[in-house]
Short mmCIF file of N, CA and C in Angstrom, two decimals:
data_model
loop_
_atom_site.label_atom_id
_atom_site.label_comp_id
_atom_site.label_asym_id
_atom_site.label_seq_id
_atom_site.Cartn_x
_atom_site.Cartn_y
_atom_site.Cartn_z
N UNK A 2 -15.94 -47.47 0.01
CA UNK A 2 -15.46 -47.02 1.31
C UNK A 2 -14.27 -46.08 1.16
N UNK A 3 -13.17 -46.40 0.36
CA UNK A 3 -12.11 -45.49 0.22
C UNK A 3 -12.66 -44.16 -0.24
N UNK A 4 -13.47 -44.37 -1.38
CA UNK A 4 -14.25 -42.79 -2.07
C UNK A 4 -14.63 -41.82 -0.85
N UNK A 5 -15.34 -42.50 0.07
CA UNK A 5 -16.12 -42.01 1.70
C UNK A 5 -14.88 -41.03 2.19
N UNK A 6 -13.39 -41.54 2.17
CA UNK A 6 -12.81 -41.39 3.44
C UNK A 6 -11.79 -40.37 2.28
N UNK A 7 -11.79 -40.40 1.26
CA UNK A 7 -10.82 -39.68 0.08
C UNK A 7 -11.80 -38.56 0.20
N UNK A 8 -13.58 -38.49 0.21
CA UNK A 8 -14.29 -37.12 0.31
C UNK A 8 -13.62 -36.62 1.45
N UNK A 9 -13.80 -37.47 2.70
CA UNK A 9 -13.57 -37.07 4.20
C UNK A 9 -12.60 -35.88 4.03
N UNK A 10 -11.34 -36.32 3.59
CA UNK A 10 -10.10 -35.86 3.75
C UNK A 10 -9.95 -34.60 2.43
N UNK A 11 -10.73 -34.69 1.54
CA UNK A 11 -10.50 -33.66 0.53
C UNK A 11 -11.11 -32.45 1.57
N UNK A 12 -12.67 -33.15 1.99
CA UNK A 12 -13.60 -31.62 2.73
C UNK A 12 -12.50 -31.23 3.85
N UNK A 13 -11.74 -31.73 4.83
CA UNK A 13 -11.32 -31.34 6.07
C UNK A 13 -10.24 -30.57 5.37
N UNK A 14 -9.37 -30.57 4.22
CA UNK A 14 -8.47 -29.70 3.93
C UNK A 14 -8.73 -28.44 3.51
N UNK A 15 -9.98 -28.57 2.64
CA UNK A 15 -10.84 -28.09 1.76
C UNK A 15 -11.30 -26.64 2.44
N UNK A 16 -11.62 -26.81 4.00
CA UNK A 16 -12.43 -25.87 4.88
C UNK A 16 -11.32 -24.53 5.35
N UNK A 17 -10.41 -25.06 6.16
CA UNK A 17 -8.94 -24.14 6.06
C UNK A 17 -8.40 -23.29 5.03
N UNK A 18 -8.69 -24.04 3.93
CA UNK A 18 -8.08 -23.36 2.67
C UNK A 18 -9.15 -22.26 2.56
N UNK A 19 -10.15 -22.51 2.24
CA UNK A 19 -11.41 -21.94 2.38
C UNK A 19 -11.39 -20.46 3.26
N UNK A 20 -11.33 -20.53 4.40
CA UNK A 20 -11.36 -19.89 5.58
C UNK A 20 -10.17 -18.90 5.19
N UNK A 21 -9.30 -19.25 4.86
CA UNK A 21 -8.02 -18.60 4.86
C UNK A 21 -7.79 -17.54 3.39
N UNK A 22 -9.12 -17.94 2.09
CA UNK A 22 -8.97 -17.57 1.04
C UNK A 22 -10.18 -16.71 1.41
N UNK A 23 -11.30 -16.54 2.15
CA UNK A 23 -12.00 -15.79 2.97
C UNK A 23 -11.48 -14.15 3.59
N UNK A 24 -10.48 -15.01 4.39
CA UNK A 24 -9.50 -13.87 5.34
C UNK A 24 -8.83 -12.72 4.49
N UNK A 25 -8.47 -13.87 3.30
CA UNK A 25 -7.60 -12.90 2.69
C UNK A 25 -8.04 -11.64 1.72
N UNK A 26 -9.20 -12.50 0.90
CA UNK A 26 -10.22 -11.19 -0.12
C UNK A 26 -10.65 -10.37 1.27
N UNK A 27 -11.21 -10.49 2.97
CA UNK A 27 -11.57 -9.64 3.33
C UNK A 27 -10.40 -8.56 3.74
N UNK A 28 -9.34 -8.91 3.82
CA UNK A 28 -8.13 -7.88 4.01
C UNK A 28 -7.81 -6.94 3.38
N UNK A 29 -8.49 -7.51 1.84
CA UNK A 29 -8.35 -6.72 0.46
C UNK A 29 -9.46 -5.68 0.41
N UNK A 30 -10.20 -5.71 1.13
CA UNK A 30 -11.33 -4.65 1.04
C UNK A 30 -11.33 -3.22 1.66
N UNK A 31 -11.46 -2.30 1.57
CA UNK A 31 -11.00 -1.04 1.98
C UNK A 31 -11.72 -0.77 3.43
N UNK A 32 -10.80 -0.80 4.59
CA UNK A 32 -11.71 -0.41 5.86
C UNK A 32 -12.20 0.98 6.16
N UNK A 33 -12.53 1.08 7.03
CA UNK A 33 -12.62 2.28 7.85
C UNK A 33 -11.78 3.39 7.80
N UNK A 34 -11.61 4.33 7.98
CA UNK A 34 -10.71 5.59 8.51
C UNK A 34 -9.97 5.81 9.34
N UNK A 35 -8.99 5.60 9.68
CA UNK A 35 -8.00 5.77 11.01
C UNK A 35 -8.55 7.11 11.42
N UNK A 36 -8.68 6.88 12.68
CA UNK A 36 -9.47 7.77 13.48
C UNK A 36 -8.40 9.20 13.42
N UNK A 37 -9.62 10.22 13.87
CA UNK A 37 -8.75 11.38 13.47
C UNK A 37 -8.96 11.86 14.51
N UNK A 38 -8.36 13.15 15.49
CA UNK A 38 -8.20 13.49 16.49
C UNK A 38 -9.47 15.04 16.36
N UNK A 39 -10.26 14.68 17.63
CA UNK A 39 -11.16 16.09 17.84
C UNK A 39 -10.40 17.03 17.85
N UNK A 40 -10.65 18.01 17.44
CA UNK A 40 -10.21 19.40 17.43
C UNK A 40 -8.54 19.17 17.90
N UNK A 41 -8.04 19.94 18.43
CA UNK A 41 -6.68 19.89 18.65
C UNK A 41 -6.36 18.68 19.73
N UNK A 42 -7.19 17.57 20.19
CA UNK A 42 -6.45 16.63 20.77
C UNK A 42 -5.94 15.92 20.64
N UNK A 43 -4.68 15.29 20.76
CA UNK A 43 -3.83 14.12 20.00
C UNK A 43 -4.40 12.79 20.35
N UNK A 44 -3.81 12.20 19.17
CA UNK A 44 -4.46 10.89 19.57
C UNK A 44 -3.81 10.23 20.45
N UNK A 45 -4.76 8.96 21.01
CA UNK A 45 -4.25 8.58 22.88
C UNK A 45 -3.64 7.18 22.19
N UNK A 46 -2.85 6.61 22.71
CA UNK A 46 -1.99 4.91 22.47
C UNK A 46 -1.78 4.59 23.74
N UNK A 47 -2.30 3.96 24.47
CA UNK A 47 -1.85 2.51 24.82
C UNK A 47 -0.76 1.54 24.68
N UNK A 48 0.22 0.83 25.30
CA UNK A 48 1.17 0.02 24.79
C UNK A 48 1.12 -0.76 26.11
N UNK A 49 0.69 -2.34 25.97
CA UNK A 49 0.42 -3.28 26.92
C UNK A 49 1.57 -4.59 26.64
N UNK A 50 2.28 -4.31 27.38
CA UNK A 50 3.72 -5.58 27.86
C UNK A 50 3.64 -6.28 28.69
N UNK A 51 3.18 -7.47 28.64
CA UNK A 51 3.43 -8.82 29.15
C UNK A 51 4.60 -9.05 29.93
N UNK A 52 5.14 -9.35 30.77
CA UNK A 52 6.60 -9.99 31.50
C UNK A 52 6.08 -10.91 32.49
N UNK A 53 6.88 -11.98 32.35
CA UNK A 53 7.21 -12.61 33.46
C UNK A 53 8.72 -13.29 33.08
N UNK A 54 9.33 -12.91 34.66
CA UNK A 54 10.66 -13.42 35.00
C UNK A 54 11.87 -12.54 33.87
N UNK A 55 11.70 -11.41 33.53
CA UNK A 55 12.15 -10.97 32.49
C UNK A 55 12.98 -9.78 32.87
N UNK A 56 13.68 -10.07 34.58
CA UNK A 56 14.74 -8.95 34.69
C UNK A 56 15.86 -8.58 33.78
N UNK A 57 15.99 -9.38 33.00
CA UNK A 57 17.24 -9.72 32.90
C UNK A 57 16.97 -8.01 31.40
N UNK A 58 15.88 -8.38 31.12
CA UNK A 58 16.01 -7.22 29.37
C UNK A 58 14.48 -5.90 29.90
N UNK A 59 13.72 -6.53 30.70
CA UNK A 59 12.91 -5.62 31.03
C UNK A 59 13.21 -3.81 30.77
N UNK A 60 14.47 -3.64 31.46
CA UNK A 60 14.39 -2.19 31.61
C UNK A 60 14.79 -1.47 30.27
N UNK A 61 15.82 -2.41 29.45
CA UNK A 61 15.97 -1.94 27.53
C UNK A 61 14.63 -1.70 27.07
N UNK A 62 13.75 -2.59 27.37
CA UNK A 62 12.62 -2.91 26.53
C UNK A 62 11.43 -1.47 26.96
N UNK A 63 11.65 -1.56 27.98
CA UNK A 63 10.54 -0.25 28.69
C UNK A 63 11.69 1.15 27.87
N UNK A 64 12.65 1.32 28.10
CA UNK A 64 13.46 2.60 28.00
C UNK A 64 12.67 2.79 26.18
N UNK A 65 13.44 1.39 25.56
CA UNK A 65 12.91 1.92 24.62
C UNK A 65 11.52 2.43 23.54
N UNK A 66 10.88 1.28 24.45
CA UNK A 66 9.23 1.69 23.99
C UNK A 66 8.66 3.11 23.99
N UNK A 67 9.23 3.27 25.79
CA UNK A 67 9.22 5.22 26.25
C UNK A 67 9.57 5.98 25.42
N UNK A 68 10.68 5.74 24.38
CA UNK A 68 11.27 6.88 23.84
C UNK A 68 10.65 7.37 22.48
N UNK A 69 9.72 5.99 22.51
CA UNK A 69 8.34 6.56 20.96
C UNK A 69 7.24 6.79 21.45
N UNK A 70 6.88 6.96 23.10
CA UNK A 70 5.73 7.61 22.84
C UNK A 70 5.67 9.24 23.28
N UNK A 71 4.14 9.38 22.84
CA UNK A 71 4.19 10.88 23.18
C UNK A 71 3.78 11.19 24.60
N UNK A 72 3.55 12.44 24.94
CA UNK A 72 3.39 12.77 26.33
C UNK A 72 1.71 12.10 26.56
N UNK A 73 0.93 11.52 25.38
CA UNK A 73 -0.62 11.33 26.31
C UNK A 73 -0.61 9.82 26.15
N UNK A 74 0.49 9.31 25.71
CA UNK A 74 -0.39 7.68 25.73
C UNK A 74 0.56 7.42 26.90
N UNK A 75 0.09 5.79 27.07
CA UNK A 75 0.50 5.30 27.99
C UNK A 75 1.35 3.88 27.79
N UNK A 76 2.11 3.33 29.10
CA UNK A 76 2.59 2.32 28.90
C UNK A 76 2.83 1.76 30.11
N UNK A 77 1.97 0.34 29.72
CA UNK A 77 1.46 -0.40 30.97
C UNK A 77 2.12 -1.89 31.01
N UNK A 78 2.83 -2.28 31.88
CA UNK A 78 3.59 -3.58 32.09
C UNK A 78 2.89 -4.35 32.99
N UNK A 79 2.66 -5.37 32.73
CA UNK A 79 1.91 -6.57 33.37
C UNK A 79 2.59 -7.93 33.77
N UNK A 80 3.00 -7.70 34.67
CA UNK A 80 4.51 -8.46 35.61
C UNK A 80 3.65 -9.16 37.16
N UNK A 81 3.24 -10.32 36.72
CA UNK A 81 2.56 -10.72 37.93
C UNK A 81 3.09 -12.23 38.48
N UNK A 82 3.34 -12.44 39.20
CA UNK A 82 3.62 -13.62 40.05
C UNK A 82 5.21 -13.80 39.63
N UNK A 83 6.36 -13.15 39.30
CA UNK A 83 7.52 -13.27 38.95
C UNK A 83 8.23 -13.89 40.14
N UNK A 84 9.44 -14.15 40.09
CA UNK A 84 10.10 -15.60 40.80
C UNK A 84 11.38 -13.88 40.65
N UNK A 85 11.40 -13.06 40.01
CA UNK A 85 12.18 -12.55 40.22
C UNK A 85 12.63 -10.92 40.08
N UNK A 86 13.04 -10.00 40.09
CA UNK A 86 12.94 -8.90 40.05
C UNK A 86 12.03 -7.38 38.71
N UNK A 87 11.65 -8.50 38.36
CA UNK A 87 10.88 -7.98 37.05
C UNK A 87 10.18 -7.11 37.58
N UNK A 88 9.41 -7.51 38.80
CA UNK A 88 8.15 -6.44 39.18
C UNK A 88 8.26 -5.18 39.94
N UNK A 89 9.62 -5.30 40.30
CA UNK A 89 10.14 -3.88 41.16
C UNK A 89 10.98 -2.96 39.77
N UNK A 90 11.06 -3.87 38.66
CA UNK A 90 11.97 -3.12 37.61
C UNK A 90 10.97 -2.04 37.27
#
């Protein structure tokens, strides 16, 4: 019975480790190409910010995100049900 429950516990550690030694040789493998821009168009970014209740640092945090991007990406704040001035910031 102990042998049963000593397998149990070797396999349940066994699987994580596993999974995680998986993750890692696939990280090691050479991906794809960072995309390259058609003809003269720059490439587009996205930048998606979470807030709630977060007047207090909100407007540092936006000023400074703004000041790395370029004129085509964007930056989108997602401030919903706040208790406080976050969503007019």
């Amino acid at each position: 019975m102990t042998a049963v429950v000593l397998t149990f516990l070797c396999v349940l550690l066994l699987v994580p480790a596993m999974v995680f030694f998986v993750e890692v040789i696939a990280a090691m493998l050479p991906g794809d190409a960072p995309p390259t821009p058609v003809g003269n168009e720059p490439l587009r970014l996205a930048v998606l910010i979470p807030a709630h209740d977060e007047e207090t640092t909100i407007a540092r945090t936006l000023r400074s995100v703004a000041a790395q991007l370029s004129r085509t990406d964007r930056l989108l704040v997602v401030a919903d049900n706040c208790s406080d001035q976050t969503e007019q910031i």
